[in-house]
Short mmCIF file of C-alpha atoms in Angstrom, two decimals:
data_model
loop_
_atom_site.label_atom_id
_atom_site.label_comp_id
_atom_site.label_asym_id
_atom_site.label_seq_id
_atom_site.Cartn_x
_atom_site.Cartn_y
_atom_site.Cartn_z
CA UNK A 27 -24.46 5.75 -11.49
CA UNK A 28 -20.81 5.99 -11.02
CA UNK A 29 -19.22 2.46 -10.97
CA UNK A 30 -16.22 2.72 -8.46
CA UNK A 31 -12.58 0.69 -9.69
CA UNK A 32 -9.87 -0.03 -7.70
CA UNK A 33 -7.67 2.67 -9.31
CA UNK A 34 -4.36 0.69 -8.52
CA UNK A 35 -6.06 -2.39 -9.98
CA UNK A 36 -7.51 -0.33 -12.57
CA UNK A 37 -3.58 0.81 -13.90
CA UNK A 38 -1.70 -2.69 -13.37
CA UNK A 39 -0.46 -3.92 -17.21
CA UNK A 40 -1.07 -0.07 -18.54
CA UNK A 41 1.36 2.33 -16.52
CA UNK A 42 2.18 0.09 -13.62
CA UNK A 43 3.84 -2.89 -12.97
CA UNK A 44 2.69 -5.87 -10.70
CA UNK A 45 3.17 -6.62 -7.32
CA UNK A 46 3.80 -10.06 -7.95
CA UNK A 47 6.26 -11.22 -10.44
CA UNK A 48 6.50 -14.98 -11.49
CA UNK A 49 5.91 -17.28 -14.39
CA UNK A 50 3.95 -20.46 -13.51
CA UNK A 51 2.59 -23.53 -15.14
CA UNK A 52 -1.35 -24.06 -15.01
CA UNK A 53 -0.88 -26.50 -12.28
CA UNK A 54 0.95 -24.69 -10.05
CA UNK A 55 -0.54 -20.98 -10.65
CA UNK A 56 -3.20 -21.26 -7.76
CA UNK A 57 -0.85 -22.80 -5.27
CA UNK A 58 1.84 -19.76 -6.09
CA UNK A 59 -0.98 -16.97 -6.02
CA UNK A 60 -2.47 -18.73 -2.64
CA UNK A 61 1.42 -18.53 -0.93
CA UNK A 62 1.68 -15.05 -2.09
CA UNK A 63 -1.64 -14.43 -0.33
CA UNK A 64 -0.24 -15.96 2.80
CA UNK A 65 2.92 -14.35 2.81
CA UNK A 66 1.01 -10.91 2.35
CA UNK A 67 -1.83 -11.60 5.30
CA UNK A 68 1.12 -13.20 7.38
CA UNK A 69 3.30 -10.05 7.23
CA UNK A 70 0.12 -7.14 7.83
CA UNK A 71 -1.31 -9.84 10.57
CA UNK A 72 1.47 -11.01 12.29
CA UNK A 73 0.15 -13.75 15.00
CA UNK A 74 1.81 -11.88 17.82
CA UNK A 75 -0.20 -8.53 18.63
CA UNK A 76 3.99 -6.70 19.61
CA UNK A 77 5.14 -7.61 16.38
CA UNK A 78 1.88 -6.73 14.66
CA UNK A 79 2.02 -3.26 16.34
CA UNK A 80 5.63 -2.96 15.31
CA UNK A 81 4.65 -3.35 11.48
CA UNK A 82 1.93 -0.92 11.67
CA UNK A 83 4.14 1.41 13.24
CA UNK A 84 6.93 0.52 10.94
CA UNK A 85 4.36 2.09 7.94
CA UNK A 86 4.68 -1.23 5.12
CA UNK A 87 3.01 0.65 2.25
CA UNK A 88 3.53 -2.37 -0.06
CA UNK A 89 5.09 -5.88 -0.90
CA UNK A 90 6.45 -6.94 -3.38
CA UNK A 91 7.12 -10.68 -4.65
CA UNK A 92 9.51 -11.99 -6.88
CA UNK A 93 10.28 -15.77 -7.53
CA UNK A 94 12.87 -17.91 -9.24
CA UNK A 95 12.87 -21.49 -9.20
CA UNK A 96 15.43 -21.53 -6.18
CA UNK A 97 13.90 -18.96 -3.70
CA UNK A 98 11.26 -16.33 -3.26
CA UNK A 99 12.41 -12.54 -3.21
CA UNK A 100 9.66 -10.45 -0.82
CA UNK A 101 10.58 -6.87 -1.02
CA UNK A 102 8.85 -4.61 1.69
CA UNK A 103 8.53 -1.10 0.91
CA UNK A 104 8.48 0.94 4.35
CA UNK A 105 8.71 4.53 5.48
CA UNK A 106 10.59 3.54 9.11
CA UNK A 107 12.88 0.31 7.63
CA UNK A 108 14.77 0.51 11.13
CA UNK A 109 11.66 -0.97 13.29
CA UNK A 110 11.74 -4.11 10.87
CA UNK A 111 15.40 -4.60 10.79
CA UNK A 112 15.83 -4.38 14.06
CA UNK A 113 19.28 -4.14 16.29
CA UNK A 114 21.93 -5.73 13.78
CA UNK A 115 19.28 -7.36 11.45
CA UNK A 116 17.73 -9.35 14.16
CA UNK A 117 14.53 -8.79 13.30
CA UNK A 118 14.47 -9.08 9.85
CA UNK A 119 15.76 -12.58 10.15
CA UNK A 120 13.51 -13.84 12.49
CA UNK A 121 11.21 -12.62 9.71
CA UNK A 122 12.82 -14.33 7.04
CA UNK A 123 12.72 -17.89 9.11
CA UNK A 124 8.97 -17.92 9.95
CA UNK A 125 8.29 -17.07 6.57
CA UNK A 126 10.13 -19.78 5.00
CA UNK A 127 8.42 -22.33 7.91
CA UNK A 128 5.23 -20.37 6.60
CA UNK A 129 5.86 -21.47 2.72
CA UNK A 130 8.48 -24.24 3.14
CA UNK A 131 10.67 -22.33 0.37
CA UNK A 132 13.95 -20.07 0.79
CA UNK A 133 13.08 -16.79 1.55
CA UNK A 134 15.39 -13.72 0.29
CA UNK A 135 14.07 -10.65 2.21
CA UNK A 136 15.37 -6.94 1.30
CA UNK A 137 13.73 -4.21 3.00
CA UNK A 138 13.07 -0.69 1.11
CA UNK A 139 12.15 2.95 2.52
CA UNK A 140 9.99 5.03 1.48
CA UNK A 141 11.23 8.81 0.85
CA UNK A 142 8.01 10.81 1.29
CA UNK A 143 5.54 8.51 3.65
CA UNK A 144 3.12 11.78 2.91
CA UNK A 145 2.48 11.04 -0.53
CA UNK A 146 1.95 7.29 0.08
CA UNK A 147 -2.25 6.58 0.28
CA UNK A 148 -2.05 3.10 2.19
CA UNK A 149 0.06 4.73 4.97
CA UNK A 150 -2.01 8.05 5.21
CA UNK A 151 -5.26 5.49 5.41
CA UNK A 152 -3.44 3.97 8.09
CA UNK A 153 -2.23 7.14 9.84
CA UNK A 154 -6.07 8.27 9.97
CA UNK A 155 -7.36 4.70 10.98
CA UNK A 156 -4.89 5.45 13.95
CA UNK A 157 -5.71 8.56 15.02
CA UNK A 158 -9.77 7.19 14.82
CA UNK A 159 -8.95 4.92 17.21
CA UNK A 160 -7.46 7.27 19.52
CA UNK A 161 -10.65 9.23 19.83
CA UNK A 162 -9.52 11.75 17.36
CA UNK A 163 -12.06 13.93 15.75
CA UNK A 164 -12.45 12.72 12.55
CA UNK A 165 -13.52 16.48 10.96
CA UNK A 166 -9.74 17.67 12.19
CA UNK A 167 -8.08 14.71 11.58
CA UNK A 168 -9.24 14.51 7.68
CA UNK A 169 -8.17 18.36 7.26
CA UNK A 170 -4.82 17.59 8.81
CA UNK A 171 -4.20 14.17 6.47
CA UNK A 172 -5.55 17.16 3.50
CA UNK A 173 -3.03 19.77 4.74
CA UNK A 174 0.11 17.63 4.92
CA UNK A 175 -0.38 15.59 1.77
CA UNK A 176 -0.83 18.90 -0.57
CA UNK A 177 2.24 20.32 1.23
CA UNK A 178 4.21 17.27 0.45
CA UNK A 179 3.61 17.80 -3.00
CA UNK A 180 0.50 16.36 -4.46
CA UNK A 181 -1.78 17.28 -6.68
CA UNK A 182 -4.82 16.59 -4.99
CA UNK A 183 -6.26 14.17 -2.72
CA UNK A 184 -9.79 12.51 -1.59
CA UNK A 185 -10.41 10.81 1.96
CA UNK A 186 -13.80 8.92 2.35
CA UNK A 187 -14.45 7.97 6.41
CA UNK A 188 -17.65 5.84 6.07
CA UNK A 189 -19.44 3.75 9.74
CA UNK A 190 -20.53 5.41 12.84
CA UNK A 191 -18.50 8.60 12.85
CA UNK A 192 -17.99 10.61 15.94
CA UNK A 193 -20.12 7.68 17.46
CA UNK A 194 -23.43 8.42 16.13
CA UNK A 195 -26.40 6.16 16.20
CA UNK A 196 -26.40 5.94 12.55
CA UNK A 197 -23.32 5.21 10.42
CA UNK A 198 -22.74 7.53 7.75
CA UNK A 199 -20.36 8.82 5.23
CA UNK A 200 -18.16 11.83 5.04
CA UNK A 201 -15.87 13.30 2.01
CA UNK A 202 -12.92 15.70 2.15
CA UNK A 203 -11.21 16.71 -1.27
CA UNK A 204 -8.43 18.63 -1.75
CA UNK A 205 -6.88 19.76 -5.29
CA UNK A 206 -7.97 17.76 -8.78
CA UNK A 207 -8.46 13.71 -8.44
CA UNK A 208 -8.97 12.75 -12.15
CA UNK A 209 -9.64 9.24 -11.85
CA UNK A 210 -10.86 8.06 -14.97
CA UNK A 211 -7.69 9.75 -16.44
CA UNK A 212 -5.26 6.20 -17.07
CA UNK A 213 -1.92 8.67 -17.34
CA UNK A 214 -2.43 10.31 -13.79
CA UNK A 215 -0.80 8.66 -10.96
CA UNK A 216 -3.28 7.77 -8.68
CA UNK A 217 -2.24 6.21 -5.43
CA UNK A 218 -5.10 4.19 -3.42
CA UNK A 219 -5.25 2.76 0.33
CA UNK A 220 -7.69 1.64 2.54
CA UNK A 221 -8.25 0.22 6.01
CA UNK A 222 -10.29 -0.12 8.57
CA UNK A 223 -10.34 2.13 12.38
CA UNK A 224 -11.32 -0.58 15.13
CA UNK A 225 -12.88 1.64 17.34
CA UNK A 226 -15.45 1.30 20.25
CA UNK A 227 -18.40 2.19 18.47
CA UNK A 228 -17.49 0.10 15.53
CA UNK A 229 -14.88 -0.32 12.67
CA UNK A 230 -15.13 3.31 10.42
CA UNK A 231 -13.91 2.37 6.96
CA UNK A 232 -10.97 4.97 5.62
CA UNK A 233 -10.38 5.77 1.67
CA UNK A 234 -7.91 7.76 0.71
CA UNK A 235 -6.96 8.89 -3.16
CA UNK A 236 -3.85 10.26 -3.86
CA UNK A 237 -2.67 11.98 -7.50
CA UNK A 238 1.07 12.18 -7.72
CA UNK A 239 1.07 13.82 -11.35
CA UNK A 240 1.31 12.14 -14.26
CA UNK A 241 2.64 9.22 -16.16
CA UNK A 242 4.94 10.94 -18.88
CA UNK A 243 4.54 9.84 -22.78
CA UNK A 244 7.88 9.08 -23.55
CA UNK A 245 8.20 6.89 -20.20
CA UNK A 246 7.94 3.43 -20.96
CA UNK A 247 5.70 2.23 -18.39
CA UNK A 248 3.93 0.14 -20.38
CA UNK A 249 6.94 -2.01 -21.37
CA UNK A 250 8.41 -2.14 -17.81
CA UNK A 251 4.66 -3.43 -17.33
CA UNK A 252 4.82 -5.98 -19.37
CA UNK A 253 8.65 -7.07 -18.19
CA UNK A 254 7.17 -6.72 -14.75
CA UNK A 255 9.13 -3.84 -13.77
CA UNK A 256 7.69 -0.98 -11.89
CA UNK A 257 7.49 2.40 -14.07
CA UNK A 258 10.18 4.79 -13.86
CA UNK A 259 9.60 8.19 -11.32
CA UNK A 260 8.79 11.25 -13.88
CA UNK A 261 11.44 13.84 -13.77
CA UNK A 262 9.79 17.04 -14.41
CA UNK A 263 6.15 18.05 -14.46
CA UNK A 264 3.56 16.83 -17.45
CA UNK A 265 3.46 20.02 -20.18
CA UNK A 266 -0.07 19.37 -22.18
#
């Protein structure tokens, strides 16, 4: 039987870098790792449903952490950046302040966008889950996540919708694949997301697989790995 990885998890060390970067002592490591955790859940669960609705909208496909032994960096990578910001950096302040009540540290917050939200697997996940939970149908809205992915540019992509689809009595599974997903393959840039559609019936679980190419040979991913640096874009397409 096939034995499913994470295939994010599965590339961290090899061709990509982490999403946490810090050195700690053995003491301190599960206090650090148990802040990052809260930072993370704090931002995609915001307490107040507006502002929770706001990030979702907003389209955070990751975040990053950085520390030094002053302040903690949190980078937020997002395909709309003006919805966090806010009217004259409002927003992002007010941000920055409950964090640093959250963790009791100095926060330094920096706020990225995303060039091609298409390409992007957490945010398509989360563009399905959305569309789910408007009473979509599930068959048209997989083809359309399909149709605009491959037109961005990918090389292939795989969406999984798994609970009581199209409100059936019994929950079930259903698979959509579009182009090559070769995802035992370490130097192919596989992108992964998943969430969850609350809908009436019940939550429907939503995979989706992106491959962005491949890792070149001369790139050195695996030493910007190792510094904890994310790996370099590729600039033209892998020859074998």
């Amino acid at each position: 039987m096939g034995q499913k990885v994470n295939p994010i998890a599965f590339r961290t060390g090899v061709m990509q870098g982490w999403k946490s970067r810090w050195f700690a002592s053995k003491k301190d490591y599960a206090d650090l790792l148990f802040e990052d955790q809260r930072i993370r859940k704090f931002i995609g669960g915001h307490p107040d449903e507006k502002i929770r609705q706001k990030y979702r909208n907003a389209g955070i496909d990751r975040i990053e952490i950085d520390r030094t032994r002053d302040e903690v960096k949190v980078t937020l990578f997002v395909a709309r950046p003006g919805l966090i910001i806010g009217q004259k950096g409002q927003e992002v302040e007010k941000l920055q302040e409950e964090l640093q009540n959250l963790v009791g540290r100095r926060i330094n917050m920096k706020i990225e966008e995303i060039g091609r939200p298409e390409l992007r697997a957490q945010l398509v996940a989360e563009d399905i889950a959305d569309q789910l939970a408007k009473r979509s149908s599930f068959r048209r809205t997989m083809k359309r996540a399909l149709e605009s992915t491959m037109e961005a540019g990918a090389r292939g992509i795989k969406v999984q919708l798994a609970g009581r689809l199209g409100g059936a009595e019994m929950a079930r599974r259903e698979k959509a694949i579009q182009g090559s997903i070769p995802l035992s393959t370490i130097r192919a840039k596989i992108d992964y997301g998943f969430t969850e559609a609350k809908t009436a019936q019940g939550h429907i679980g939503v995979q989706v697989w992106i491959n962005n190419g491949f890792y070149e040979e001369n790139e050195s991913d695996v030493a910007n790995a190792a510094e904890g640096q994310a790996p370099k874009k590729s600039k033209k397409a892998y020859k074998r």
